[in-house]
JSON list of C-alpha atoms in Angstrom, two decimals:
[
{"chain": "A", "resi": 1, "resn": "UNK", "atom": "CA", "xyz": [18.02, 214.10, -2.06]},
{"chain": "A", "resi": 2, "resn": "UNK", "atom": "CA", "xyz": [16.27, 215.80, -4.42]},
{"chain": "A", "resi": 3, "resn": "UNK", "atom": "CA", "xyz": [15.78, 214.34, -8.60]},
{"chain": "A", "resi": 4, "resn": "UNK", "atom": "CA", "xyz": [18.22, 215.52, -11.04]},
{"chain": "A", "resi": 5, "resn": "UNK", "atom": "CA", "xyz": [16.25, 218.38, -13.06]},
{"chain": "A", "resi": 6, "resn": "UNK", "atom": "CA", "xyz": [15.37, 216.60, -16.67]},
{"chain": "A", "resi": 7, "resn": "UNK", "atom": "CA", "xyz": [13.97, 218.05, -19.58]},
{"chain": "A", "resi": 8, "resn": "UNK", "atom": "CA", "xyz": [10.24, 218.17, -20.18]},
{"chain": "A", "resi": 9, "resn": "UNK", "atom": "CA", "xyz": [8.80, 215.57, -22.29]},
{"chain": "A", "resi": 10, "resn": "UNK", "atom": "CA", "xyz": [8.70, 216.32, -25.90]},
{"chain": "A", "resi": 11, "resn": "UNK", "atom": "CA", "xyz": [5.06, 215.99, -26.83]},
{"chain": "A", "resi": 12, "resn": "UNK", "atom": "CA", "xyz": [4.70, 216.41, -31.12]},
{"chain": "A", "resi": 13, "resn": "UNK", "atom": "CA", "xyz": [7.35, 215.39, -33.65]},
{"chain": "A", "resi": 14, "resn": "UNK", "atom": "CA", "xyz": [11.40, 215.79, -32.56]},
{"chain": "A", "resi": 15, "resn": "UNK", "atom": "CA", "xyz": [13.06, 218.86, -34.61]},
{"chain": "A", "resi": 16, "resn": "UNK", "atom": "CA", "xyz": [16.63, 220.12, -34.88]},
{"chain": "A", "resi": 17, "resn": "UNK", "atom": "CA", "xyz": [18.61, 219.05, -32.05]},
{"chain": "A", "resi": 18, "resn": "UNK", "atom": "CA", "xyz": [16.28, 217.22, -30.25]},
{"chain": "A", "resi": 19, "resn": "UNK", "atom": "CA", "xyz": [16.75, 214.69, -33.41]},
{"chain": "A", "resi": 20, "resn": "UNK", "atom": "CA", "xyz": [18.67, 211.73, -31.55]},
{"chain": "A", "resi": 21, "resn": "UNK", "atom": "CA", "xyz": [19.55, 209.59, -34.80]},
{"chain": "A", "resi": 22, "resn": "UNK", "atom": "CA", "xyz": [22.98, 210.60, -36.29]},
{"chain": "A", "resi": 23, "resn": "UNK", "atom": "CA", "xyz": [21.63, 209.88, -39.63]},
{"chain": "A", "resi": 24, "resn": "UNK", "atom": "CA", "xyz": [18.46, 211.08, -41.78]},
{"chain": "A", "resi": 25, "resn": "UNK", "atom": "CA", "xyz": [16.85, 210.75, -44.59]},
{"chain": "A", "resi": 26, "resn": "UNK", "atom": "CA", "xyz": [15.93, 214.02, -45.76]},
{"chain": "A", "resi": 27, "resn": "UNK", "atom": "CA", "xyz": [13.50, 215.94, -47.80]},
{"chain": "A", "resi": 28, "resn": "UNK", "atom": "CA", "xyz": [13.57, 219.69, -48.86]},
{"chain": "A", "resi": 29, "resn": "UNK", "atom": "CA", "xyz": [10.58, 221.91, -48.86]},
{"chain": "A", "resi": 30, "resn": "UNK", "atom": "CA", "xyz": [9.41, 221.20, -52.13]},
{"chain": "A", "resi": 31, "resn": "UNK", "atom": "CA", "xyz": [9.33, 217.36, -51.45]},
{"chain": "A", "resi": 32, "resn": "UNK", "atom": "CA", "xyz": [11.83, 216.65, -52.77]},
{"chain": "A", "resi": 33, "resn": "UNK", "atom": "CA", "xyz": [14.37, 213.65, -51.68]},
{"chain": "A", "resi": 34, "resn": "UNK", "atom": "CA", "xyz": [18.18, 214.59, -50.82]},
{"chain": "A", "resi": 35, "resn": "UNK", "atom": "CA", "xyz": [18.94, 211.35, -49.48]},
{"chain": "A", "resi": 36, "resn": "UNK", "atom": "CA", "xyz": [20.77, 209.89, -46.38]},
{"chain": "A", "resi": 37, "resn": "UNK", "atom": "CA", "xyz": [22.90, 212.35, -44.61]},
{"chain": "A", "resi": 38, "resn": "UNK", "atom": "CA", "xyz": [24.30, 213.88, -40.88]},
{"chain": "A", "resi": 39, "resn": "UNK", "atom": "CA", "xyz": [21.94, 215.26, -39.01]},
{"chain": "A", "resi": 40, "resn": "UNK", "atom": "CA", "xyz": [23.88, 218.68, -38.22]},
{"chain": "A", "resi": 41, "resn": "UNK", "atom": "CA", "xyz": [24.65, 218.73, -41.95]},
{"chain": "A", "resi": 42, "resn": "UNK", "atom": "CA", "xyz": [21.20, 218.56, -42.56]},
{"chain": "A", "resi": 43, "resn": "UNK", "atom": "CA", "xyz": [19.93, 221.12, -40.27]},
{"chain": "A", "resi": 44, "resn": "UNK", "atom": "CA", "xyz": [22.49, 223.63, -41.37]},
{"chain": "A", "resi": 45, "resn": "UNK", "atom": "CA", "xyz": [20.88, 223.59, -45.05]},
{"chain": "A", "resi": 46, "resn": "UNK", "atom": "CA", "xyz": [17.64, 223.90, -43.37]},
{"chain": "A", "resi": 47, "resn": "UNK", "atom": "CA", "xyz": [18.58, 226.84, -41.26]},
{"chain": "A", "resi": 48, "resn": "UNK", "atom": "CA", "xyz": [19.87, 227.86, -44.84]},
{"chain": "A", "resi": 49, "resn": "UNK", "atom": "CA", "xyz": [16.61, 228.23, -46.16]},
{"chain": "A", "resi": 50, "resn": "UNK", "atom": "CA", "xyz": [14.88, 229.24, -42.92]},
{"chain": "A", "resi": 51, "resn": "UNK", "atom": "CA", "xyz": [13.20, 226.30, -41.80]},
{"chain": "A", "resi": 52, "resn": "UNK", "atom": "CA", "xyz": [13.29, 224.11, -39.02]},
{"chain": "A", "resi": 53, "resn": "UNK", "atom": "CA", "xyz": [14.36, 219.84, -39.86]},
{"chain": "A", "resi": 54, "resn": "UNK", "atom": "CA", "xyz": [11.33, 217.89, -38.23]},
{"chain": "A", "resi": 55, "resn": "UNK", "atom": "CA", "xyz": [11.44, 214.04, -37.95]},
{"chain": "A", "resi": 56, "resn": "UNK", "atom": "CA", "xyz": [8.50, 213.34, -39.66]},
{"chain": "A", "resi": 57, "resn": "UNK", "atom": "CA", "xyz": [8.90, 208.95, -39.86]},
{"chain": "A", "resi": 58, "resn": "UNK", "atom": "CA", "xyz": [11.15, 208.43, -36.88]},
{"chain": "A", "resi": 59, "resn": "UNK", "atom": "CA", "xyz": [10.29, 204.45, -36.78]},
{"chain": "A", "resi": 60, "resn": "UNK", "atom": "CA", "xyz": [11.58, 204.39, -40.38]},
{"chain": "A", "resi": 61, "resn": "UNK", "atom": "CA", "xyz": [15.61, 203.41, -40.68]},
{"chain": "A", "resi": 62, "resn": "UNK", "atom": "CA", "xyz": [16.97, 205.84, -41.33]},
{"chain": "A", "resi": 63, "resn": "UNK", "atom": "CA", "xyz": [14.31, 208.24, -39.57]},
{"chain": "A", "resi": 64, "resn": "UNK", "atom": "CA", "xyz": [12.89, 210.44, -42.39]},
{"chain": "A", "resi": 65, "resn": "UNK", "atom": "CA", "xyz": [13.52, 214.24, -42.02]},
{"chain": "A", "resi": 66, "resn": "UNK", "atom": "CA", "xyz": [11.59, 216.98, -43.63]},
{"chain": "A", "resi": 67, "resn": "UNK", "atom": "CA", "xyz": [12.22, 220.96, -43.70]},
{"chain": "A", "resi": 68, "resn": "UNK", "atom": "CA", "xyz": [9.39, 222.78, -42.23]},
{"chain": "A", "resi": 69, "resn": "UNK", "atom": "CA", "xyz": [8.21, 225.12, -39.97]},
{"chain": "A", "resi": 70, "resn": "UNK", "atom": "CA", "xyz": [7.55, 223.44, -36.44]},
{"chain": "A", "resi": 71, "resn": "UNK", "atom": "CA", "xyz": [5.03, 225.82, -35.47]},
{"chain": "A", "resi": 72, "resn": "UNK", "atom": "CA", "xyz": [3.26, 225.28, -38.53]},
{"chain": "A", "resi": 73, "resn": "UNK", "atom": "CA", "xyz": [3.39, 222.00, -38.96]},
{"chain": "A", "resi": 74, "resn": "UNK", "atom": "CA", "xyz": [2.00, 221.43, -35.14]},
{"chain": "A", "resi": 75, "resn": "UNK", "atom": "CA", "xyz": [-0.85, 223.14, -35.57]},
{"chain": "A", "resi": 76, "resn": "UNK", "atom": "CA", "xyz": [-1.78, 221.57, -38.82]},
{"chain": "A", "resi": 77, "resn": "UNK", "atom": "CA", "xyz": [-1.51, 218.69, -36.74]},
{"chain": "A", "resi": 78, "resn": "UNK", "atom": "CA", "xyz": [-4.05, 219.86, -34.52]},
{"chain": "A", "resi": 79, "resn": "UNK", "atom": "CA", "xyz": [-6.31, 221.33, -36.63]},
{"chain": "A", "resi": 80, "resn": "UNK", "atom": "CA", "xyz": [-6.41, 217.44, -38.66]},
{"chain": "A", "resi": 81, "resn": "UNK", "atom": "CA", "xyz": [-6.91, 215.64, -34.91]},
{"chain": "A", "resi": 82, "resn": "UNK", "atom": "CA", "xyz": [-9.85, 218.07, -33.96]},
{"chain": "A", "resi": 83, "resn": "UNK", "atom": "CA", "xyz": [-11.22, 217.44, -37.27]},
{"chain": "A", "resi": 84, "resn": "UNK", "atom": "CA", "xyz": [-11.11, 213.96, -37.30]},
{"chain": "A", "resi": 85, "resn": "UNK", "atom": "CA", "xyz": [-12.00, 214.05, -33.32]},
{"chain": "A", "resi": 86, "resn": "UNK", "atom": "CA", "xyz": [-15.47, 216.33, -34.49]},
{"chain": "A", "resi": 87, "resn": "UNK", "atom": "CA", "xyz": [-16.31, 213.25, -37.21]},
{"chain": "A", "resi": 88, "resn": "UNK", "atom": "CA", "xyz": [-16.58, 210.94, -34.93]},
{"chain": "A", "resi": 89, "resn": "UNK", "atom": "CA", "xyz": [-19.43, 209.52, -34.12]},
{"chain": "A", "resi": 90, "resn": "UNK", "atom": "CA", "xyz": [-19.91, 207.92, -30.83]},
{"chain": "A", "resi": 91, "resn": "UNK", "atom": "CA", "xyz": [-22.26, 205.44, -30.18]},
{"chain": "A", "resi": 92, "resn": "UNK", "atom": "CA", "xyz": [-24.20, 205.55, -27.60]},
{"chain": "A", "resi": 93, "resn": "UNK", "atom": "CA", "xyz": [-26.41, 202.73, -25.79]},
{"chain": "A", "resi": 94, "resn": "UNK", "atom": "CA", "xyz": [-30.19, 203.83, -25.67]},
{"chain": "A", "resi": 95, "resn": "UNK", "atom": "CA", "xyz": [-32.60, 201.45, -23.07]},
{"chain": "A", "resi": 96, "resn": "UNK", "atom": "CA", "xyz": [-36.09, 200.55, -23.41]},
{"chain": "A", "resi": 97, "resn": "UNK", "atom": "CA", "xyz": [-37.62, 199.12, -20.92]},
{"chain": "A", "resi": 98, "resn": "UNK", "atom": "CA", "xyz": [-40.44, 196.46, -20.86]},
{"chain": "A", "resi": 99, "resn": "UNK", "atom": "CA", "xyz": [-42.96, 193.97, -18.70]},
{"chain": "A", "resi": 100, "resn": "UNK", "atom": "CA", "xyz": [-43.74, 190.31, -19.83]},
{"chain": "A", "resi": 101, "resn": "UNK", "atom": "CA", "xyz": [-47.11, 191.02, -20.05]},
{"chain": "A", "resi": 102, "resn": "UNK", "atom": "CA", "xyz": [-47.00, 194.54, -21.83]},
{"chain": "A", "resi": 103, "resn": "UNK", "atom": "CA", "xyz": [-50.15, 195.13, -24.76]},
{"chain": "A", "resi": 104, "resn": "UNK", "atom": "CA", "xyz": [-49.71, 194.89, -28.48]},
{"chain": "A", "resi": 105, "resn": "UNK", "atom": "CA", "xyz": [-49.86, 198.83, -29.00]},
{"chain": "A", "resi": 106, "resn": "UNK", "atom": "CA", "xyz": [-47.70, 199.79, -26.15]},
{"chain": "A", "resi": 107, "resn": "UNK", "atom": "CA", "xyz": [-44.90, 196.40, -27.54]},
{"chain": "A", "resi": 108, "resn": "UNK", "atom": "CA", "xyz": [-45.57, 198.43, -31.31]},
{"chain": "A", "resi": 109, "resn": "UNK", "atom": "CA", "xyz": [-44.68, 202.01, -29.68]},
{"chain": "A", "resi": 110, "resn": "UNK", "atom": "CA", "xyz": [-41.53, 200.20, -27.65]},
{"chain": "A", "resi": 111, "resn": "UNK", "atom": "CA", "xyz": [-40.37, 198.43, -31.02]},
{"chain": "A", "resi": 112, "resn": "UNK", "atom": "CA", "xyz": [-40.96, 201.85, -33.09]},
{"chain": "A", "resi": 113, "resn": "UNK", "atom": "CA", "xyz": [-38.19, 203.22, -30.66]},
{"chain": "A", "resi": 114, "resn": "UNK", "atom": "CA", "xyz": [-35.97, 200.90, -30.96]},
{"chain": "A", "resi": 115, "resn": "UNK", "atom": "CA", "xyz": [-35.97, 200.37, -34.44]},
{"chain": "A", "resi": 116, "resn": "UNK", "atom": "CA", "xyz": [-35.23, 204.53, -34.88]},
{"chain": "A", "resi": 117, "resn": "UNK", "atom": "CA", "xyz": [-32.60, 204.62, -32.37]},
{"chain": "A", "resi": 118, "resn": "UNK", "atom": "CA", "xyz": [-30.43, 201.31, -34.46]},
{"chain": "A", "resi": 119, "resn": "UNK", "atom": "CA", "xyz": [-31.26, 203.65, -37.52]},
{"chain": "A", "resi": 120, "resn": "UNK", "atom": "CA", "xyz": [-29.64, 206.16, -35.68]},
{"chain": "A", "resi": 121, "resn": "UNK", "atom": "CA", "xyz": [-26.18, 203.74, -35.42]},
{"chain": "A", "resi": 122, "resn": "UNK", "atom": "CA", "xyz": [-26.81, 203.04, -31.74]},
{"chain": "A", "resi": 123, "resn": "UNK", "atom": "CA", "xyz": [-27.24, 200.36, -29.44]},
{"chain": "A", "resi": 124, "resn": "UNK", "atom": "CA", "xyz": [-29.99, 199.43, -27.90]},
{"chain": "A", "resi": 125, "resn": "UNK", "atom": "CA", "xyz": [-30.53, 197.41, -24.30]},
{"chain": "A", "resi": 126, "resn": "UNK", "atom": "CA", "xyz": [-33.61, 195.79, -24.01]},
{"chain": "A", "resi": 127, "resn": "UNK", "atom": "CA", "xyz": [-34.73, 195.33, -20.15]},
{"chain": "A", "resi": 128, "resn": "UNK", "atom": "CA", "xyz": [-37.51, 193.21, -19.09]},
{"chain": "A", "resi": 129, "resn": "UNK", "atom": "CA", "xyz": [-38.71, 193.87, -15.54]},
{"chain": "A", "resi": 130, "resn": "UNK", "atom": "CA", "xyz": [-40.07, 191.12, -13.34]},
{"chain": "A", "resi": 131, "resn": "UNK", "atom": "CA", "xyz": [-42.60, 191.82, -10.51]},
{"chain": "A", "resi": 132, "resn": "UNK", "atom": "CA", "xyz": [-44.31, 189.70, -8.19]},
{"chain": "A", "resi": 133, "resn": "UNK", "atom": "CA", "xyz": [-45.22, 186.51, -9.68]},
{"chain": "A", "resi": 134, "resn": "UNK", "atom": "CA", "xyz": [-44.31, 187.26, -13.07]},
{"chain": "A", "resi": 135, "resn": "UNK", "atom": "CA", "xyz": [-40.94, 185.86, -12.14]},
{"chain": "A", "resi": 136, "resn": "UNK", "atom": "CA", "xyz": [-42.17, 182.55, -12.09]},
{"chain": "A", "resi": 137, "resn": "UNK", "atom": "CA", "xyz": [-43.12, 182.92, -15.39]},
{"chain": "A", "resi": 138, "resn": "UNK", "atom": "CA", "xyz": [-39.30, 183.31, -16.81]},
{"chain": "A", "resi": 139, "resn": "UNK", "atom": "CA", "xyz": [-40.33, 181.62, -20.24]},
{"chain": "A", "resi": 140, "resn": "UNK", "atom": "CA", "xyz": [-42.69, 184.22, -20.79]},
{"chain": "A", "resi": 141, "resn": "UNK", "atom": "CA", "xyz": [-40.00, 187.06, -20.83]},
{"chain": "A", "resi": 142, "resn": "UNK", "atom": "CA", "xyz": [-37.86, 184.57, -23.26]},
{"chain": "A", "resi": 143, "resn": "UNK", "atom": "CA", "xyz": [-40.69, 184.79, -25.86]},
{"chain": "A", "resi": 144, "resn": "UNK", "atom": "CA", "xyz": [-41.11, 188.28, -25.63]},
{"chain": "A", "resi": 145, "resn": "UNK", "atom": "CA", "xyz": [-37.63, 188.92, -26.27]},
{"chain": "A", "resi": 146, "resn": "UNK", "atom": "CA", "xyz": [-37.31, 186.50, -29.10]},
{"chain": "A", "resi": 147, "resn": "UNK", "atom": "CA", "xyz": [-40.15, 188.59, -30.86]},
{"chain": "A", "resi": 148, "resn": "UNK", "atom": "CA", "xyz": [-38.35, 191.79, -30.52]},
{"chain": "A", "resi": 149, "resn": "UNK", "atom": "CA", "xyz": [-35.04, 189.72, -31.81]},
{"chain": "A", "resi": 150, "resn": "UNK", "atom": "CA", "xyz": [-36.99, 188.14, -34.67]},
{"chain": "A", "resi": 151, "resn": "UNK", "atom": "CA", "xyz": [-38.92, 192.08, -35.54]},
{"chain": "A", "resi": 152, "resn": "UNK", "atom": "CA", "xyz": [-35.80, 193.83, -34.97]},
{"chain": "A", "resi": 153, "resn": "UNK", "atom": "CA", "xyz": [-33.95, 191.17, -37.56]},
{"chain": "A", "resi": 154, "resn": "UNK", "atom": "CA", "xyz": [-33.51, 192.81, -40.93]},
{"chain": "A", "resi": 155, "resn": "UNK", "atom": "CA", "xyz": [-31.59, 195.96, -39.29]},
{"chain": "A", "resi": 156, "resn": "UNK", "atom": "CA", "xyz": [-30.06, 194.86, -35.90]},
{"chain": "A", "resi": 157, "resn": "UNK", "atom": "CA", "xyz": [-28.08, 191.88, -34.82]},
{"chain": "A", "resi": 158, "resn": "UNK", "atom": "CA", "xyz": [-27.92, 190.74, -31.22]},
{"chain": "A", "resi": 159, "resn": "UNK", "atom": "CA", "xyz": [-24.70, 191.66, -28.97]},
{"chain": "A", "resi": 160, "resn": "UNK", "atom": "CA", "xyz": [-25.77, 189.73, -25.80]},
{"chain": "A", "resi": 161, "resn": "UNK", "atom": "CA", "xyz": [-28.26, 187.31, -26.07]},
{"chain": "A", "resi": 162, "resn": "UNK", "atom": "CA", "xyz": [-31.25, 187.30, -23.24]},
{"chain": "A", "resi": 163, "resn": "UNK", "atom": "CA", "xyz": [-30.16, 186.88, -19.53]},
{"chain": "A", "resi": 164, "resn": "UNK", "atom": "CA", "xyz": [-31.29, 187.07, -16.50]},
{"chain": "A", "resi": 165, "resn": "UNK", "atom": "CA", "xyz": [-29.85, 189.32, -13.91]},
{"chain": "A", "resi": 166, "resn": "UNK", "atom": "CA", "xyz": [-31.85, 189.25, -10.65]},
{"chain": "A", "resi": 167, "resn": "UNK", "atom": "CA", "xyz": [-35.42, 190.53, -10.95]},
{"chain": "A", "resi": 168, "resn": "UNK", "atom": "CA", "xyz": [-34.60, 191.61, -14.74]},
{"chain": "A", "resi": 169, "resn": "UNK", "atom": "CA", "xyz": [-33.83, 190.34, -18.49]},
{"chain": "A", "resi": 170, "resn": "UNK", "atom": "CA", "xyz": [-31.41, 192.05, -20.32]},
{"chain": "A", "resi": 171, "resn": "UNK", "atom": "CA", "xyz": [-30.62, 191.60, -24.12]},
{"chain": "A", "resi": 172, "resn": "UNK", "atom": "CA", "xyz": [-28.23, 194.40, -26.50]},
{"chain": "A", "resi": 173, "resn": "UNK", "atom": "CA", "xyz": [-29.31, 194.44, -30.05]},
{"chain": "A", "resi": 174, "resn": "UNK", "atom": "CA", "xyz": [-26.32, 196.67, -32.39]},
{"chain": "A", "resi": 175, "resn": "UNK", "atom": "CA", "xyz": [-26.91, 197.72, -35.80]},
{"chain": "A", "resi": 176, "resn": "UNK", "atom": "CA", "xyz": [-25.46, 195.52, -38.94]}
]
């Protein structure tokens, strides 16, 4: 057997007879508050004035009603979600990578990065690579990390404190 044909789903606000609540509270196009009244009533003075009745609160008892235009009104609806989708910023997390035994200059250069990239409002994952024998020497990784923790301390707080995960040591610094 094949599924009774239903309507599409409504995606955007309900309007004119797709309102389901017998009741509204409305408002005219001016903003203006006429009160609690039947829905057909109500869309009759809005096809009066040429305008389509939108539920605009439909969680709200009664659900509130406004006159508008529906095209209108869904693609300044749009237009506000792009805009607010544009100003988003997403935050990304950055890696730098290390070795236990790495030299003052090349540490400064790692902790310069760092440092610009939590500036830049993202997060950073700091991975400390074991090889050979060096993973004997666990503590030595700890200390290192603790000194980017305790440089990186005025602008960043840590997420996930120092672990180890096989031959590496992770730890996520995010900004304050």
């Amino acid at each position: 057997m094949r599924r009774p044909m239903a309507p599409p789903p409504m995606n955007g606000p309900r309007f004119n007879e797709f309102i389901q609540s017998p009741k509204v509270r409305v408002i005219d196009e001016n903003g203006e508050n006429l009160g609690v009244m039947y829905t057909r009533e109500a869309m009759e003075q809005a096809r009066e004035v040429g305008l389509d009745l939108v539920e605009v609160s439909p969680n709200a008892d009664p659900p509130v009603a406004k006159f508008l235009d529906v095209g209108k009104y869904k693609y300044e609806a749009q237009k506000k979600a792009n805009a607010a989708r544009k100003s988003q910023k997403t935050q990304e997390i950055k890696e730098i990578k290390m070795r236990p035994n790495i030299d003052d200059h090349d540490y400064d250069v790692k902790m310069k990065s760092i440092h610009k990239f939590i500036g830049e409002g993202d997060k950073v994952k700091v991975t400390l690579r074991f090889r050979g024998r060096e993973l004997s020497h666990g503590q030595l990784g700890m200390q290192l990390l603790q000194r980017v923790q305790q440089d990186c301390a005025e602008d960043a707080k840590v997420e996930a404190y120092p672990r180890m995960e096989g031959r590496q040591m992770l730890m996520v610094l995010s900004p304050k």
